[in-house]
PDB file of N, CA and C in Angstrom:
ATOM      1  N   UNK M   1       2.554 -11.804 -36.572  1.00 54.00           N
ATOM      2  CA  UNK M   1       1.921 -11.726 -35.283  1.00 54.00           C
ATOM      3  C   UNK M   1       0.492 -12.261 -35.345  1.00 54.00           C
ATOM      4  N   UNK M   2      -0.164 -12.048 -36.448  1.00 62.00           N
ATOM      5  CA  UNK M   2      -1.531 -12.550 -36.563  1.00 62.00           C
ATOM      6  C   UNK M   2      -1.548 -14.074 -36.543  1.00 62.00           C
ATOM      7  N   UNK M   3      -0.466 -14.712 -37.013  1.00 70.00           N
ATOM      8  CA  UNK M   3      -0.398 -16.169 -36.949  1.00 70.00           C
ATOM      9  C   UNK M   3      -0.381 -16.649 -35.505  1.00 70.00           C
ATOM     10  N   UNK M   4       0.332 -15.938 -34.641  1.00 67.00           N
ATOM     11  CA  UNK M   4       0.390 -16.318 -33.231  1.00 67.00           C
ATOM     12  C   UNK M   4      -0.985 -16.177 -32.590  1.00 67.00           C
ATOM     13  N   UNK M   5      -1.714 -15.119 -32.934  1.00 65.00           N
ATOM     14  CA  UNK M   5      -3.045 -14.921 -32.367  1.00 65.00           C
ATOM     15  C   UNK M   5      -4.009 -15.982 -32.884  1.00 65.00           C
ATOM     16  N   UNK M   6      -3.912 -16.312 -34.172  1.00 68.00           N
ATOM     17  CA  UNK M   6      -4.761 -17.376 -34.711  1.00 68.00           C
ATOM     18  C   UNK M   6      -4.440 -18.707 -34.062  1.00 68.00           C
ATOM     19  N   UNK M   7      -3.168 -18.957 -33.818  1.00 68.00           N
ATOM     20  CA  UNK M   7      -2.771 -20.193 -33.151  1.00 68.00           C
ATOM     21  C   UNK M   7      -3.291 -20.223 -31.729  1.00 68.00           C
ATOM     22  N   UNK M   8      -3.273 -19.071 -31.054  1.00 66.00           N
ATOM     23  CA  UNK M   8      -3.768 -18.990 -29.680  1.00 66.00           C
ATOM     24  C   UNK M   8      -5.274 -19.222 -29.630  1.00 66.00           C
ATOM     25  N   UNK M   9      -5.990 -18.871 -30.684  1.00 67.00           N
ATOM     26  CA  UNK M   9      -7.436 -19.061 -30.719  1.00 67.00           C
ATOM     27  C   UNK M   9      -7.841 -20.458 -31.176  1.00 67.00           C
ATOM     28  N   UNK M  10      -6.872 -21.293 -31.514  1.00 70.00           N
ATOM     29  CA  UNK M  10      -7.141 -22.656 -31.950  1.00 70.00           C
ATOM     30  C   UNK M  10      -7.855 -23.415 -30.831  1.00 70.00           C
ATOM     31  N   UNK M  11      -9.013 -23.966 -31.113  1.00 63.00           N
ATOM     32  CA  UNK M  11      -9.840 -24.631 -30.108  1.00 63.00           C
ATOM     33  C   UNK M  11      -9.152 -25.852 -29.511  1.00 63.00           C
ATOM     34  N   UNK M  12      -8.272 -26.510 -30.257  1.00 71.00           N
ATOM     35  CA  UNK M  12      -7.609 -27.708 -29.752  1.00 71.00           C
ATOM     36  C   UNK M  12      -6.634 -27.392 -28.622  1.00 71.00           C
ATOM     37  N   UNK M  13      -6.138 -26.167 -28.574  1.00 74.00           N
ATOM     38  CA  UNK M  13      -5.154 -25.790 -27.565  1.00 74.00           C
ATOM     39  C   UNK M  13      -5.800 -25.444 -26.224  1.00 74.00           C
ATOM     40  N   UNK M  14      -7.109 -25.229 -26.186  1.00 75.00           N
ATOM     41  CA  UNK M  14      -7.807 -24.805 -24.981  1.00 75.00           C
ATOM     42  C   UNK M  14      -8.706 -25.927 -24.475  1.00 75.00           C
ATOM     43  N   UNK M  15      -8.952 -25.933 -23.197  1.00 77.00           N
ATOM     44  CA  UNK M  15      -9.888 -26.889 -22.626  1.00 77.00           C
ATOM     45  C   UNK M  15     -11.314 -26.522 -23.003  1.00 77.00           C
ATOM     46  N   UNK M  16     -12.222 -27.455 -22.812  1.00 79.00           N
ATOM     47  CA  UNK M  16     -13.623 -27.219 -23.189  1.00 79.00           C
ATOM     48  C   UNK M  16     -14.260 -26.112 -22.351  1.00 79.00           C
ATOM     49  N   UNK M  17     -13.831 -25.983 -21.099  1.00 82.00           N
ATOM     50  CA  UNK M  17     -14.429 -24.991 -20.219  1.00 82.00           C
ATOM     51  C   UNK M  17     -13.856 -23.588 -20.394  1.00 82.00           C
ATOM     52  N   UNK M  18     -12.770 -23.460 -21.159  1.00 82.00           N
ATOM     53  CA  UNK M  18     -12.134 -22.158 -21.344  1.00 82.00           C
ATOM     54  C   UNK M  18     -12.575 -21.511 -22.651  1.00 82.00           C
ATOM     55  N   UNK M  19     -12.772 -20.206 -22.594  1.00 87.00           N
ATOM     56  CA  UNK M  19     -13.109 -19.439 -23.789  1.00 87.00           C
ATOM     57  C   UNK M  19     -11.880 -18.624 -24.174  1.00 87.00           C
ATOM     58  N   UNK M  20     -11.275 -18.972 -25.285  1.00 87.00           N
ATOM     59  CA  UNK M  20     -10.007 -18.370 -25.688  1.00 87.00           C
ATOM     60  C   UNK M  20     -10.123 -16.869 -25.907  1.00 87.00           C
ATOM     61  N   UNK M  21     -11.169 -16.410 -26.562  1.00 89.00           N
ATOM     62  CA  UNK M  21     -11.307 -14.974 -26.846  1.00 89.00           C
ATOM     63  C   UNK M  21     -11.469 -14.175 -25.557  1.00 89.00           C
ATOM     64  N   UNK M  22     -12.237 -14.702 -24.615  1.00 91.00           N
ATOM     65  CA  UNK M  22     -12.409 -14.007 -23.337  1.00 91.00           C
ATOM     66  C   UNK M  22     -11.089 -13.966 -22.566  1.00 91.00           C
ATOM     67  N   UNK M  23     -10.373 -15.067 -22.583  1.00 90.00           N
ATOM     68  CA  UNK M  23      -9.078 -15.133 -21.900  1.00 90.00           C
ATOM     69  C   UNK M  23      -8.094 -14.131 -22.494  1.00 90.00           C
ATOM     70  N   UNK M  24      -8.012 -14.081 -23.808  1.00 92.00           N
ATOM     71  CA  UNK M  24      -7.088 -13.159 -24.464  1.00 92.00           C
ATOM     72  C   UNK M  24      -7.504 -11.712 -24.249  1.00 92.00           C
ATOM     73  N   UNK M  25      -8.794 -11.442 -24.201  1.00 94.00           N
ATOM     74  CA  UNK M  25      -9.267 -10.093 -23.906  1.00 94.00           C
ATOM     75  C   UNK M  25      -8.883  -9.666 -22.496  1.00 94.00           C
ATOM     76  N   UNK M  26      -9.003 -10.594 -21.548  1.00 95.00           N
ATOM     77  CA  UNK M  26      -8.596 -10.311 -20.172  1.00 95.00           C
ATOM     78  C   UNK M  26      -7.101 -10.050 -20.110  1.00 95.00           C
ATOM     79  N   UNK M  27      -6.331 -10.851 -20.824  1.00 95.00           N
ATOM     80  CA  UNK M  27      -4.872 -10.670 -20.842  1.00 95.00           C
ATOM     81  C   UNK M  27      -4.503  -9.311 -21.433  1.00 95.00           C
ATOM     82  N   UNK M  28      -5.146  -8.930 -22.521  1.00 96.00           N
ATOM     83  CA  UNK M  28      -4.877  -7.624 -23.134  1.00 96.00           C
ATOM     84  C   UNK M  28      -5.208  -6.487 -22.167  1.00 96.00           C
ATOM     85  N   UNK M  29      -6.294  -6.632 -21.421  1.00 97.00           N
ATOM     86  CA  UNK M  29      -6.659  -5.630 -20.425  1.00 97.00           C
ATOM     87  C   UNK M  29      -5.646  -5.547 -19.308  1.00 97.00           C
ATOM     88  N   UNK M  30      -5.150  -6.692 -18.859  1.00 98.00           N
ATOM     89  CA  UNK M  30      -4.135  -6.730 -17.816  1.00 98.00           C
ATOM     90  C   UNK M  30      -2.853  -6.054 -18.280  1.00 98.00           C
ATOM     91  N   UNK M  31      -2.441  -6.333 -19.490  1.00 98.00           N
ATOM     92  CA  UNK M  31      -1.212  -5.730 -20.031  1.00 98.00           C
ATOM     93  C   UNK M  31      -1.374  -4.214 -20.149  1.00 98.00           C
ATOM     94  N   UNK M  32      -2.536  -3.764 -20.621  1.00 98.00           N
ATOM     95  CA  UNK M  32      -2.779  -2.325 -20.752  1.00 98.00           C
ATOM     96  C   UNK M  32      -2.787  -1.644 -19.380  1.00 98.00           C
ATOM     97  N   UNK M  33      -3.435  -2.249 -18.396  1.00 98.00           N
ATOM     98  CA  UNK M  33      -3.481  -1.669 -17.049  1.00 98.00           C
ATOM     99  C   UNK M  33      -2.093  -1.615 -16.433  1.00 98.00           C
ATOM    100  N   UNK M  34      -1.296  -2.648 -16.653  1.00 98.00           N
ATOM    101  CA  UNK M  34       0.065  -2.662 -16.131  1.00 98.00           C
ATOM    102  C   UNK M  34       0.909  -1.572 -16.778  1.00 98.00           C
ATOM    103  N   UNK M  35       0.773  -1.420 -18.078  1.00 98.00           N
ATOM    104  CA  UNK M  35       1.533  -0.395 -18.803  1.00 98.00           C
ATOM    105  C   UNK M  35       1.191   0.995 -18.300  1.00 98.00           C
ATOM    106  N   UNK M  36      -0.100   1.308 -18.241  1.00 98.00           N
ATOM    107  CA  UNK M  36      -0.516   2.644 -17.823  1.00 98.00           C
ATOM    108  C   UNK M  36      -0.255   2.869 -16.345  1.00 98.00           C
ATOM    109  N   UNK M  37      -0.351   1.842 -15.534  1.00 98.00           N
ATOM    110  CA  UNK M  37      -0.016   1.967 -14.116  1.00 98.00           C
ATOM    111  C   UNK M  37       1.453   2.287 -13.918  1.00 98.00           C
ATOM    112  N   UNK M  38       2.306   1.635 -14.689  1.00 98.00           N
ATOM    113  CA  UNK M  38       3.743   1.900 -14.622  1.00 98.00           C
ATOM    114  C   UNK M  38       4.058   3.324 -15.073  1.00 98.00           C
ATOM    115  N   UNK M  39       3.422   3.763 -16.138  1.00 98.00           N
ATOM    116  CA  UNK M  39       3.627   5.127 -16.620  1.00 98.00           C
ATOM    117  C   UNK M  39       3.189   6.131 -15.550  1.00 98.00           C
ATOM    118  N   UNK M  40       2.072   5.878 -14.891  1.00 98.00           N
ATOM    119  CA  UNK M  40       1.580   6.784 -13.849  1.00 98.00           C
ATOM    120  C   UNK M  40       2.544   6.845 -12.673  1.00 98.00           C
ATOM    121  N   UNK M  41       3.068   5.703 -12.243  1.00 98.00           N
ATOM    122  CA  UNK M  41       4.014   5.677 -11.126  1.00 98.00           C
ATOM    123  C   UNK M  41       5.279   6.439 -11.485  1.00 98.00           C
ATOM    124  N   UNK M  42       5.793   6.235 -12.678  1.00 98.00           N
ATOM    125  CA  UNK M  42       6.999   6.952 -13.116  1.00 98.00           C
ATOM    126  C   UNK M  42       6.729   8.453 -13.150  1.00 98.00           C
ATOM    127  N   UNK M  43       5.568   8.858 -13.652  1.00 98.00           N
ATOM    128  CA  UNK M  43       5.233  10.284 -13.700  1.00 98.00           C
ATOM    129  C   UNK M  43       5.162  10.872 -12.289  1.00 98.00           C
ATOM    130  N   UNK M  44       4.549  10.153 -11.362  1.00 98.00           N
ATOM    131  CA  UNK M  44       4.464  10.620  -9.975  1.00 98.00           C
ATOM    132  C   UNK M  44       5.855  10.754  -9.367  1.00 98.00           C
ATOM    133  N   UNK M  45       6.718   9.768  -9.592  1.00 98.00           N
ATOM    134  CA  UNK M  45       8.078   9.830  -9.046  1.00 98.00           C
ATOM    135  C   UNK M  45       8.864  10.998  -9.631  1.00 98.00           C
ATOM    136  N   UNK M  46       8.703  11.251 -10.922  1.00 98.00           N
ATOM    137  CA  UNK M  46       9.390  12.385 -11.549  1.00 98.00           C
ATOM    138  C   UNK M  46       8.893  13.695 -10.946  1.00 98.00           C
ATOM    139  N   UNK M  47       7.584  13.830 -10.800  1.00 98.00           N
ATOM    140  CA  UNK M  47       7.028  15.046 -10.212  1.00 98.00           C
ATOM    141  C   UNK M  47       7.475  15.218  -8.758  1.00 98.00           C
ATOM    142  N   UNK M  48       7.539  14.135  -8.008  1.00 97.00           N
ATOM    143  CA  UNK M  48       8.040  14.204  -6.632  1.00 97.00           C
ATOM    144  C   UNK M  48       9.495  14.643  -6.622  1.00 97.00           C
ATOM    145  N   UNK M  49      10.263  14.119  -7.560  1.00 97.00           N
ATOM    146  CA  UNK M  49      11.666  14.504  -7.641  1.00 97.00           C
ATOM    147  C   UNK M  49      11.844  15.970  -7.977  1.00 97.00           C
ATOM    148  N   UNK M  50      10.969  16.506  -8.797  1.00 97.00           N
ATOM    149  CA  UNK M  50      11.062  17.915  -9.182  1.00 97.00           C
ATOM    150  C   UNK M  50      10.624  18.836  -8.047  1.00 97.00           C
ATOM    151  N   UNK M  51       9.499  18.542  -7.424  1.00 97.00           N
ATOM    152  CA  UNK M  51       8.906  19.469  -6.472  1.00 97.00           C
ATOM    153  C   UNK M  51       9.318  19.241  -5.010  1.00 97.00           C
ATOM    154  N   UNK M  52       9.846  18.086  -4.692  1.00 96.00           N
ATOM    155  CA  UNK M  52      10.171  17.801  -3.288  1.00 96.00           C
ATOM    156  C   UNK M  52      11.675  17.792  -3.005  1.00 96.00           C
ATOM    157  N   UNK M  53      12.470  17.892  -4.033  1.00 88.00           N
ATOM    158  CA  UNK M  53      13.921  17.871  -3.806  1.00 88.00           C
ATOM    159  C   UNK M  53      14.494  19.262  -3.932  1.00 88.00           C
TER     160      UNK M  53
END
């Protein structure tokens, strides 16, 4: 997996105006927010199912 990350940070693969580390950090944040958001929605639905049915 570290090879894929090193390959993603390769300067030749990115345009001059793009910063690879910043882009990957943003992507990691998006993935984390999506994961925790999904977990929160599932928890809310389970609680609704328990207390409202």
